XYZ file of C-alpha atoms in Angstrom:
242
model
C -97.436 59.470 -11.449
C -99.502 60.790 -14.370
C -98.378 64.373 -13.796
C -94.721 63.349 -13.732
C -95.068 61.422 -16.963
C -96.691 64.434 -18.615
C -93.827 66.708 -17.550
C -91.281 64.266 -18.974
C -92.954 64.024 -22.368
C -94.452 67.495 -22.872
C -91.442 68.717 -24.860
C -92.261 66.169 -27.585
C -95.446 68.065 -28.411
C -93.251 70.897 -29.656
C -94.006 73.799 -27.338
C -93.110 74.810 -23.804
C -92.623 78.404 -22.651
C -89.434 80.329 -22.129
C -86.743 81.823 -24.376
C -83.365 83.289 -23.487
C -80.522 84.277 -25.762
C -77.258 86.163 -26.083
C -75.700 88.107 -28.962
C -72.014 89.007 -28.734
C -68.861 90.068 -30.535
C -65.161 89.384 -30.061
C -62.944 92.079 -31.538
C -59.786 89.967 -31.262
C -61.394 87.141 -33.235
C -63.277 89.571 -35.486
C -66.253 87.315 -34.775
C -69.961 87.723 -34.071
C -72.155 85.058 -32.530
C -75.415 84.140 -30.860
C -76.725 81.356 -28.635
C -80.377 80.695 -27.811
C -82.673 78.201 -26.093
C -86.451 78.201 -26.336
C -89.668 76.254 -25.935
C -90.491 75.737 -29.621
C -88.817 73.302 -32.014
C -86.045 74.414 -34.378
C -85.084 77.755 -32.832
C -81.975 77.795 -35.023
C -84.197 78.131 -38.076
C -85.908 81.328 -36.945
C -84.218 83.402 -34.220
C -80.422 83.809 -34.724
C -78.702 85.967 -37.352
C -75.003 86.817 -37.754
C -72.727 88.479 -40.271
C -69.175 89.835 -40.337
C -70.552 93.120 -38.907
C -73.304 92.234 -36.428
C -75.260 89.631 -34.481
C -79.001 89.872 -33.785
C -81.853 87.752 -32.451
C -85.573 88.069 -33.035
C -87.718 86.281 -30.433
C -90.884 86.293 -28.305
C -93.374 86.274 -31.199
C -90.559 85.908 -33.710
C -90.490 87.632 -37.080
C -87.639 86.133 -39.051
C -87.421 88.960 -41.578
C -86.419 91.319 -38.759
C -83.087 89.525 -38.385
C -82.159 89.608 -42.062
C -83.324 93.223 -42.463
C -81.234 94.386 -39.517
C -78.129 92.722 -40.924
C -78.805 94.245 -44.337
C -79.119 97.734 -42.882
C -75.948 97.300 -40.813
C -74.165 96.234 -44.007
C -75.364 99.499 -45.560
C -73.631 101.456 -42.807
C -76.270 101.871 -40.093
C -75.554 101.221 -36.432
C -77.368 98.327 -34.768
C -79.646 100.692 -32.833
C -80.723 102.597 -35.925
C -81.270 99.396 -37.903
C -83.327 97.726 -35.182
C -85.439 100.811 -34.511
C -86.134 101.156 -38.226
C -87.314 97.546 -38.473
C -89.500 97.827 -35.382
C -91.023 101.114 -36.529
C -92.433 99.388 -39.615
C -93.913 96.498 -37.590
C -97.467 97.120 -36.393
C -97.105 94.220 -33.947
C -93.774 95.258 -32.448
C -95.246 95.259 -28.933
C -95.151 91.442 -29.074
C -91.510 91.237 -30.165
C -88.099 91.036 -28.581
C -85.138 92.149 -30.657
C -81.533 92.552 -29.551
C -78.014 92.516 -30.900
C -74.542 94.028 -31.223
C -72.462 95.523 -34.022
C -68.801 96.013 -34.914
C -68.607 99.392 -33.188
C -69.315 97.751 -29.852
C -72.845 99.126 -29.732
C -75.707 97.091 -28.272
C -79.465 97.282 -28.709
C -82.291 95.632 -26.772
C -86.044 95.901 -27.159
C -88.834 94.149 -25.268
C -92.373 94.985 -26.329
C -95.035 95.749 -23.756
C -97.069 92.682 -24.764
C -94.267 90.126 -24.300
C -95.085 87.497 -21.667
C -93.601 87.939 -18.181
C -90.989 87.545 -16.996
C -89.441 89.399 -19.876
C -86.556 91.792 -20.195
C -82.947 92.278 -21.181
C -79.503 93.339 -20.074
C -76.250 94.376 -21.729
C -72.561 94.131 -20.961
C -69.326 94.800 -22.753
C -69.719 93.502 -26.315
C -72.925 91.561 -25.616
C -76.683 91.760 -25.125
C -79.019 89.257 -23.460
C -82.808 88.987 -23.562
C -85.510 86.580 -22.446
C -89.237 86.127 -22.110
C -91.564 83.697 -20.318
C -88.800 83.174 -17.748
C -89.000 82.531 -14.030
C -87.278 85.857 -13.229
C -84.420 88.148 -14.227
C -81.829 85.820 -12.676
C -81.724 83.884 -15.944
C -80.498 86.714 -18.146
C -78.166 88.011 -15.435
C -76.583 84.556 -15.206
C -76.114 84.431 -18.986
C -74.449 87.843 -19.016
C -72.192 87.131 -16.035
C -71.051 83.747 -17.333
C -70.246 85.165 -20.752
C -68.180 87.956 -19.199
C -66.317 85.604 -16.868
C -65.562 82.798 -19.346
C -62.304 82.796 -21.294
C -61.584 81.213 -24.640
C -63.141 81.492 -28.092
C -66.425 83.315 -28.609
C -68.263 80.051 -29.236
C -67.228 78.702 -25.828
C -68.231 81.911 -24.047
C -71.644 81.931 -25.726
C -72.335 78.332 -24.837
C -71.188 78.862 -21.247
C -73.630 81.766 -20.992
C -76.470 79.588 -22.247
C -75.622 76.862 -19.745
C -75.550 79.375 -16.903
C -78.981 80.662 -17.848
C -80.332 77.138 -17.830
C -78.878 76.485 -14.390
C -80.306 79.751 -13.073
C -83.858 78.644 -13.786
C -84.219 78.456 -17.507
C -85.303 74.825 -17.266
C -88.052 75.271 -14.663
C -90.751 75.494 -17.319
C -88.905 73.545 -19.968
C -86.946 73.904 -23.173
C -87.262 72.189 -26.533
C -84.535 73.496 -28.850
C -81.248 75.392 -28.830
C -78.736 76.831 -31.277
C -75.234 78.274 -31.548
C -74.232 80.393 -34.544
C -70.911 82.209 -35.029
C -69.545 84.211 -37.953
C -65.739 84.201 -37.929
C -62.978 84.875 -40.478
C -62.080 81.185 -40.276
C -65.270 79.166 -39.984
C -65.394 75.903 -38.040
C -67.801 72.979 -37.857
C -68.820 74.034 -34.361
C -69.859 77.524 -35.508
C -73.316 76.453 -36.696
C -75.006 73.927 -34.410
C -78.662 73.169 -33.683
C -80.663 70.930 -31.410
C -84.124 71.058 -32.955
C -86.126 68.963 -30.451
C -84.853 67.410 -27.234
C -85.691 67.049 -23.570
C -82.403 68.719 -22.580
C -81.433 70.873 -25.595
C -78.781 72.976 -23.846
C -77.025 69.903 -22.515
C -77.206 68.241 -25.921
C -75.898 71.390 -27.602
C -72.820 71.187 -25.377
C -72.343 67.519 -26.306
C -72.688 68.336 -30.005
C -70.274 71.245 -29.643
C -67.592 69.054 -28.075
C -68.067 66.397 -30.730
C -67.791 68.988 -33.498
C -64.591 70.390 -31.985
C -63.121 66.888 -31.790
C -64.064 66.275 -35.420
C -62.418 69.551 -36.403
C -59.222 68.594 -34.559
C -59.062 65.184 -36.246
C -60.138 66.272 -39.723
C -56.708 66.556 -41.311
C -55.464 63.309 -39.791
C -58.553 61.395 -40.902
C -58.403 62.849 -44.410
C -54.729 61.889 -44.707
C -55.592 58.384 -43.554
C -58.252 58.072 -46.236
C -56.511 59.841 -49.128
C -52.824 59.920 -48.339
C -51.608 63.233 -49.737
C -54.312 65.767 -50.568
C -54.650 69.486 -51.347
C -55.317 71.422 -48.126
C -57.943 73.507 -49.920
C -60.460 70.648 -50.085
C -61.016 70.973 -46.346
C -61.825 74.683 -46.535
C -65.547 74.019 -46.922
C -66.812 76.844 -44.718
C -70.069 77.083 -42.757
C -73.438 78.347 -44.017
C -75.262 81.241 -42.352
């Protein structure tokens, strides 16, 4: 009984092992996005980075400046591989890092340092990269990649479906605490920047939040008209922060 109770409440202490994530692009949408789940609180505050030219995640022993530096170098004209390798080359502790992402040319990059905790590794597919560490086995990242490739619809839906597939493939065996979805698109939506900072089932709750945000987006004009009557359309173009 005591062991079961501990397993049910351990996530509240803020750390349980295991991270998996996906970075992807959609050329038709001109969008870049990432989705991630991990065993530390507030993963959305540290791991995911997107711009109108690339998507990248820094994880394992995360270094947040890696994400912003990669995006900055891509903006200066470097490919994702060159940008990531440049950032890692200046990091004396790169052997503890995972870094992966995609850019607007369809290129992908993945890196898993030799000192990342097993199981750790990565895979790539058309327009996406997937990486994970402290996982049960490679089935998790394969499931993420396959689900993303097989799902239709907007990039946000495909990313979230990939995350759910990874969870079902074993991502929850040692627990999760937080999750995040972040998308950069020409027309930003409420559901393009979502975070579950601490929860027993963060991937499930991210899906619930995503559906609620999409419903809110669908009803936004009707609700605003109900409150204000006539109104300038521009007041609802509030955008999403990155």
